[in-house]
Short mmCIF file of C-alpha atoms in Angstrom, two decimals:
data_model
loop_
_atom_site.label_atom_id
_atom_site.label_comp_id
_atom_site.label_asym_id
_atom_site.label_seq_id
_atom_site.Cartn_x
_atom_site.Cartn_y
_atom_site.Cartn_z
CA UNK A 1 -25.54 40.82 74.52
CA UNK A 2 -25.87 40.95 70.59
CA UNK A 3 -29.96 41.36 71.44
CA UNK A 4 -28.87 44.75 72.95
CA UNK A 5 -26.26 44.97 70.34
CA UNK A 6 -28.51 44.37 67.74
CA UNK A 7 -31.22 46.89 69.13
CA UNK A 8 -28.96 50.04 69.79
CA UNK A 9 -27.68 49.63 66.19
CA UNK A 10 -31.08 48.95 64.14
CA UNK A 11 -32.24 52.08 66.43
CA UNK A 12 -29.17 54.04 64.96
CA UNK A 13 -29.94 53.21 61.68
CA UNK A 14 -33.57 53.84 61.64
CA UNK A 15 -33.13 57.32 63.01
CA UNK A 16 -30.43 58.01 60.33
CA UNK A 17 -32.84 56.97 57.43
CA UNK A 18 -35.41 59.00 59.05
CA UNK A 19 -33.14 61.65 59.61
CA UNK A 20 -32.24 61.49 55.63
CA UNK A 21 -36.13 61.70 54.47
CA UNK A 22 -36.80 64.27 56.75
CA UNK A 23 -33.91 66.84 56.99
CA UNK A 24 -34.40 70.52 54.75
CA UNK A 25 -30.55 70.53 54.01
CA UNK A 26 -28.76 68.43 51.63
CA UNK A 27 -25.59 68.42 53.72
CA UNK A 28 -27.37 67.07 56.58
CA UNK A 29 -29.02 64.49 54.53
CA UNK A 30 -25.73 63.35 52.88
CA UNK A 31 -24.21 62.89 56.65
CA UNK A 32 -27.85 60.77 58.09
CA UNK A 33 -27.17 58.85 55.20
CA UNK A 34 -23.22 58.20 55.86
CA UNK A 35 -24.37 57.03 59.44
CA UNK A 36 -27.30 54.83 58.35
CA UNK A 37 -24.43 53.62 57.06
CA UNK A 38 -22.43 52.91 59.59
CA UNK A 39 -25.11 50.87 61.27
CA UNK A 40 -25.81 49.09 58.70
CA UNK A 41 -22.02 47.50 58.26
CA UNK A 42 -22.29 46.66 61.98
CA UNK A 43 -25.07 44.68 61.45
CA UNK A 44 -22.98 43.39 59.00
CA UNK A 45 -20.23 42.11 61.28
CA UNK A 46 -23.37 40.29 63.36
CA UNK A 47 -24.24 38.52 60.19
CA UNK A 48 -20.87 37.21 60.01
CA UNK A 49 -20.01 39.25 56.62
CA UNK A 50 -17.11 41.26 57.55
CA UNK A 51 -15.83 41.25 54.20
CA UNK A 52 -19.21 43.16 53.00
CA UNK A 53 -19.18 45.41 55.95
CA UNK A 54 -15.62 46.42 55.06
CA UNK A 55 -16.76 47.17 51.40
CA UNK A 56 -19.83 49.08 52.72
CA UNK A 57 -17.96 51.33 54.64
CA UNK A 58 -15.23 51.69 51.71
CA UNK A 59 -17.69 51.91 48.75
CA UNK A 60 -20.57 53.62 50.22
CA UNK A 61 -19.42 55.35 52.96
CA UNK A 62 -15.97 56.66 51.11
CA UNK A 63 -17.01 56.94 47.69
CA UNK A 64 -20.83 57.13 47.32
CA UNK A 65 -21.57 59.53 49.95
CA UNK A 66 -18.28 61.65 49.23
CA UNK A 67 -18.98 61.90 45.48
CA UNK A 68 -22.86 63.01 46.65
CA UNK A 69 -21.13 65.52 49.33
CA UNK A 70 -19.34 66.79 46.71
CA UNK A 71 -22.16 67.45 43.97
CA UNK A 72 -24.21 69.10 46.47
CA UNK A 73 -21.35 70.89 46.41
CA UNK A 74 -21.26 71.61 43.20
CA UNK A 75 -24.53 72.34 42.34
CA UNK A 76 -24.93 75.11 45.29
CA UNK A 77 -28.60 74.53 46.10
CA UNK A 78 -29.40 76.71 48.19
CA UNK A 79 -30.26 79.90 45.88
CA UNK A 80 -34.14 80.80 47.00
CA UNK A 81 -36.89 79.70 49.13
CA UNK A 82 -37.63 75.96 49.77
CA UNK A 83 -41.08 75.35 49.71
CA UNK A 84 -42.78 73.44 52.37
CA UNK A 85 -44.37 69.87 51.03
CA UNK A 86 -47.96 69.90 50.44
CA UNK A 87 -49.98 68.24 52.57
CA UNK A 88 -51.87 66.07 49.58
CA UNK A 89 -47.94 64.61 49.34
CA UNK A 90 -47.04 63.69 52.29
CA UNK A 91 -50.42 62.11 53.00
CA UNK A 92 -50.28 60.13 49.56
CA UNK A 93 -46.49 58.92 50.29
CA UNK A 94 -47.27 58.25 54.27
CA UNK A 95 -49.97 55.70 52.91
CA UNK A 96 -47.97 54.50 50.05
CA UNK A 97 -44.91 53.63 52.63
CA UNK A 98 -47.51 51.81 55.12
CA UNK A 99 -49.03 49.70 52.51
CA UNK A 100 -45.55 48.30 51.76
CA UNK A 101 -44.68 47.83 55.49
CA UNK A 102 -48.00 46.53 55.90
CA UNK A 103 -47.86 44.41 52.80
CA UNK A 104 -44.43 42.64 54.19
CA UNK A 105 -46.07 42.06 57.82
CA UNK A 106 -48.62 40.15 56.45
CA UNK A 107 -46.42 38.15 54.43
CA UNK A 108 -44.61 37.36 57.84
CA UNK A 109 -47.84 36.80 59.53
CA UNK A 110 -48.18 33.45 57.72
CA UNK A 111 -45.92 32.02 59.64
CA UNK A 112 -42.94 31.20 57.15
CA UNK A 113 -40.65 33.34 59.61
CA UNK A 114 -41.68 32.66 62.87
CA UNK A 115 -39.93 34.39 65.73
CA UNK A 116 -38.14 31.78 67.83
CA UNK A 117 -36.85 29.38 65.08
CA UNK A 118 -33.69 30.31 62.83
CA UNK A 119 -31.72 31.64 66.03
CA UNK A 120 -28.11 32.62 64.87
CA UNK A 121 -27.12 30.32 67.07
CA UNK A 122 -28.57 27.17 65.77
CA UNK A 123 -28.18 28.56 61.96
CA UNK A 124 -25.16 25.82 59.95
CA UNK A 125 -21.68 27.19 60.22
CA UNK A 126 -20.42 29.55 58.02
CA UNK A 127 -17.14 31.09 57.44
CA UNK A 128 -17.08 34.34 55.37
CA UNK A 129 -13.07 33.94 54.60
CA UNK A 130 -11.83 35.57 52.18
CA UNK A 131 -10.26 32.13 50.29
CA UNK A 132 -13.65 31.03 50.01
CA UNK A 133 -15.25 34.56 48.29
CA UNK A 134 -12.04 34.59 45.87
CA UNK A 135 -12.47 30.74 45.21
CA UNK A 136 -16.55 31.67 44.19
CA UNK A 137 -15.67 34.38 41.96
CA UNK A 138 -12.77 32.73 40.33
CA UNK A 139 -14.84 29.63 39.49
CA UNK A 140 -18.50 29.64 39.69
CA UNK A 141 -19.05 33.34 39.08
CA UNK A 142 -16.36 34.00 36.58
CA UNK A 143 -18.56 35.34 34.16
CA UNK A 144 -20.58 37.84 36.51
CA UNK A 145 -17.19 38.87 37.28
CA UNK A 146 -16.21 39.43 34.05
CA UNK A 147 -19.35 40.96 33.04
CA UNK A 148 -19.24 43.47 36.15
CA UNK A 149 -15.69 44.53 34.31
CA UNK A 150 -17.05 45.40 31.44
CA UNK A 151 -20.27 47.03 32.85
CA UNK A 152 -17.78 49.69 35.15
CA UNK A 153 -15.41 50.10 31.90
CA UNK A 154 -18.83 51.13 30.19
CA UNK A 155 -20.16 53.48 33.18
CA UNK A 156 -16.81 55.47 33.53
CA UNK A 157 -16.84 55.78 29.26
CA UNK A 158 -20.84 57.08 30.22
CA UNK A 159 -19.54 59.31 32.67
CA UNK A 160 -17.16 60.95 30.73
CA UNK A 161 -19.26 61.36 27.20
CA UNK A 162 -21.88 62.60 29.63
CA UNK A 163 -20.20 65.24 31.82
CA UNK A 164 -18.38 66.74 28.46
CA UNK A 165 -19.39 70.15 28.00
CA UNK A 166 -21.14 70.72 24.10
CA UNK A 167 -18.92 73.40 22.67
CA UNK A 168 -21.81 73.94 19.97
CA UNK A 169 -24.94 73.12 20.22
CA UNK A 170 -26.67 71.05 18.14
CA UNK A 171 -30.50 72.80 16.37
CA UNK A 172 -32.33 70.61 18.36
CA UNK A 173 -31.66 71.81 21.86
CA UNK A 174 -31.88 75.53 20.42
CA UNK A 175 -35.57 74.50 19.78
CA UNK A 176 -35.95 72.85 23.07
CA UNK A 177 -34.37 75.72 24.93
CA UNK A 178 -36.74 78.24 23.21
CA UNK A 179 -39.58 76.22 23.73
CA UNK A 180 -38.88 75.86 27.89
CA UNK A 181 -40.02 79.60 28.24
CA UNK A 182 -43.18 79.94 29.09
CA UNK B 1 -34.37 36.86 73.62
CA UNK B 2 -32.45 35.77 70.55
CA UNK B 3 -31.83 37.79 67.12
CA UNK B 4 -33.49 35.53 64.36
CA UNK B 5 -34.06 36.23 61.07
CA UNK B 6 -37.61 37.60 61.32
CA UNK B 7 -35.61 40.87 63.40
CA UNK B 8 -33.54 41.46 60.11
CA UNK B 9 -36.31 41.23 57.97
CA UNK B 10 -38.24 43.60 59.69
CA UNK B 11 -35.56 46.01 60.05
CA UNK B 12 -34.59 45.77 55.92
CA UNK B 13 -38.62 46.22 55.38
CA UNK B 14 -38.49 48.92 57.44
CA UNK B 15 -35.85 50.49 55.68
CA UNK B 16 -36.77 49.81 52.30
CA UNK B 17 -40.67 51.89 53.15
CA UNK B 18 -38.60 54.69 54.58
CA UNK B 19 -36.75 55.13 51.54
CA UNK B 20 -39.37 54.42 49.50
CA UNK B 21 -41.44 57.57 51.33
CA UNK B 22 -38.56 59.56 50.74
CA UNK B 23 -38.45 58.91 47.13
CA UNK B 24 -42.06 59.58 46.94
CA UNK B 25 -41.94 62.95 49.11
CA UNK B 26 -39.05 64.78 48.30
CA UNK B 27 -38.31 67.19 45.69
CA UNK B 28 -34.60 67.57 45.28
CA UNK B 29 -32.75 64.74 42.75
CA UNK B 30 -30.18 64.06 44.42
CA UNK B 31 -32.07 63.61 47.61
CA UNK B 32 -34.62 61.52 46.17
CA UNK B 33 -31.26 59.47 44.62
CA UNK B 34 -29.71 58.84 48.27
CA UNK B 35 -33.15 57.56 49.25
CA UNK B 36 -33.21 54.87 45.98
CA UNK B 37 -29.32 53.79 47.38
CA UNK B 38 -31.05 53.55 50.65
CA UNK B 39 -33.68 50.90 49.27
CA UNK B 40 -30.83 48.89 47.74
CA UNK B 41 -29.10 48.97 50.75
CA UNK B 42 -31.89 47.52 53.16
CA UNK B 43 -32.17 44.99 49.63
CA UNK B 44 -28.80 43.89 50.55
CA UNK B 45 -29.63 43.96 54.01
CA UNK B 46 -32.10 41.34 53.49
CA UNK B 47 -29.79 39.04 51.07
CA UNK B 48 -27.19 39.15 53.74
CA UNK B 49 -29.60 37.99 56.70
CA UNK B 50 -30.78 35.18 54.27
CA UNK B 51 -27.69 33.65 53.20
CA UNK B 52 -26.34 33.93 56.90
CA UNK B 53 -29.23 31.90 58.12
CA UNK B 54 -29.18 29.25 55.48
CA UNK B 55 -25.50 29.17 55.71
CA UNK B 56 -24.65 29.69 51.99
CA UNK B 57 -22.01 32.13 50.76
CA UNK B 58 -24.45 32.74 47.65
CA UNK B 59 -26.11 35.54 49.20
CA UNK B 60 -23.09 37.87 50.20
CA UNK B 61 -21.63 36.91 46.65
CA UNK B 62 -24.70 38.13 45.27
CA UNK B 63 -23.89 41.44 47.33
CA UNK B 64 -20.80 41.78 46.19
CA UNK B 65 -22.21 42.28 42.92
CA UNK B 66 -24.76 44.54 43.82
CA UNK B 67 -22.39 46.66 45.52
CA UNK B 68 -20.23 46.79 42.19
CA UNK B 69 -23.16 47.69 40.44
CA UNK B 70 -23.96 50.17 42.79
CA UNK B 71 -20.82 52.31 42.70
CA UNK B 72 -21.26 52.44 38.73
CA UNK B 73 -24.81 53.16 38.42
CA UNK B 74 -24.36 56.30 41.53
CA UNK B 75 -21.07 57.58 39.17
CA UNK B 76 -23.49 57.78 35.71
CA UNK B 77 -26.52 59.13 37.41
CA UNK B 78 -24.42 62.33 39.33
CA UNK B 79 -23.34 62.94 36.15
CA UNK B 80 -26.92 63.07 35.05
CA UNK B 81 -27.76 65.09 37.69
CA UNK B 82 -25.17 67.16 36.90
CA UNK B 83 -26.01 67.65 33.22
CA UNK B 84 -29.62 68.27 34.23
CA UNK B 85 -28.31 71.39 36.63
CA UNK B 86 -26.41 72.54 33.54
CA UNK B 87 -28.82 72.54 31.33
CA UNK B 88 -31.77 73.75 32.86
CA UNK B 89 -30.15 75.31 36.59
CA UNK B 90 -32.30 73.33 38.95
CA UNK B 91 -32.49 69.75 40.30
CA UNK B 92 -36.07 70.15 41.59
CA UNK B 93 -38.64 67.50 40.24
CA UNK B 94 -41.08 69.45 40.72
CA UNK B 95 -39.32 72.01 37.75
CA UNK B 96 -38.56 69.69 35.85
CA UNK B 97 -41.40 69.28 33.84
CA UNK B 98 -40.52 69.36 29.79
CA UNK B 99 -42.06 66.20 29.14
CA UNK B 100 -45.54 66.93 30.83
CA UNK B 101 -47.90 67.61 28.39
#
């Protein structure tokens, strides 16, 4: 039962990707990518990590793809024509993306991960509770912890300096601005 | 036929070459940006599969992290993205060319 379980939702997830790469609209990509998602949290839950699954769905799934939703938004893309990918592209980034899967098969074709051994079932116990995450990052990782703090204090102070519209602007973008027509 | 680790792995290398051939093929920014969040996802993919077949907690610590990191580094780049649109109108890579030649 998790084989088929396991199938179904790896199938679901590689058609979302796919369907993210290869849709025209943004919207569309936004939404593959919220259910790639999705499958990805279940296989979550098989791995035993519902704590991570949970803060997939809530992280990704609400924020991430909500705050991309909303700058496609924002941006209103779809002024004009979309050209159709040249051929030269996708042929150099079809190669480029076998050479990677083929690069990782042959790793596996060594033998370090062989098929049959490293069942779940005969993998060591392992409880996921939340007592045990809070007792890690409360003792071994309390500076990552810390550190993570400070790094989303410093990406929300980016954010804002960043997103601030220039009321005058400085000679140096004059010059740049000037120079971008052709 | 039992679920090992090799399944997982295959599936997160998968992933990971699909976004990567996104990144490499498409044009719009923010498109190319779901398909880098894509990569780190099958990344964490990976890290979880590992740490629940050596039955350590390391692993989905380390994710928990990642994840952290994650939301930050997708707030500062839309705002990137966003100053790019306002500054020169388009989010096409293929545009944005000032620092070609």
């Amino acid at each position: 039962m998790p084989a088929i379980l396991f199938y179904i939702f790896s199938a679901l997830t590689l058609a979302a990707a796919i369907g993210l790469v290869a849709n025209r609209n943004a919207v569309a990509s936004a939404l593959s990518f919220f259910v790639c998602l999705c499958g990805i949290s279940v296989l979550f839950v098989m791995l035993d990590a519902h704590l991570l699954a949970f803060l997939l769905i809530l992280v990704y799934a609400g924020a991430v793809v909500a705050l991309f939703l909303f700058i496609i938004m924002l941006l209103d893309m779809h002024g004009g024509k979309r050209p159709p990918f040249k051929k030269m592209t996708i042929v150099a980034s079809s190669i480029a993306g076998a050479l990677l899967i083929f690069g990782a098969f042959s790793f596996f074709a060594r033998g370090q991960f062989s098929t049959d051994e490293l069942a779940l079932a005969q993998a060591p116990a392992f409880f996921t509770d939340l007592k045990i995450y809070g007792a890690k990052l409360f003792t071994t990782y309390m500076l990552p912890v810390q550190l993570v703090g400070f790094l989303l204090l410093v990406g929300m102070l980016g954010v804002i300096v960043i997103s601030k519209k220039h009321e005058e602007k400085e000679p140096g973008d004059r010059i740049q601005e000037a120079g971008d027509k052709p | 036929m039992t679920i090992g680790l090799y399944h997982y792995l295959v599936l997160a290398v998968t992933l990971f070459a699909i976004g990567f051939f996104g990144v490499l093929l498409r044009k719009n920014t923010l498109i190319i940006y779901m398909c880098l969040e894509l990569m780190l996802v099958a990344a964490t993919l990976a890290l979880v599969a590992f740490s629940r077949f050596n039955g350590t907690i390391e692993g989905n610590v380390f994710v928990f992290f990642i994840l952290t990191v994650a939301a930050a580094e997708v707030a500062v780049g839309l705002a990137i993205v966003v100053a790019l649109f306002r500054r020169r109108g388009t989010v096409d890579v293929a545009k944005l060319n000032a620092l070609k030649n």
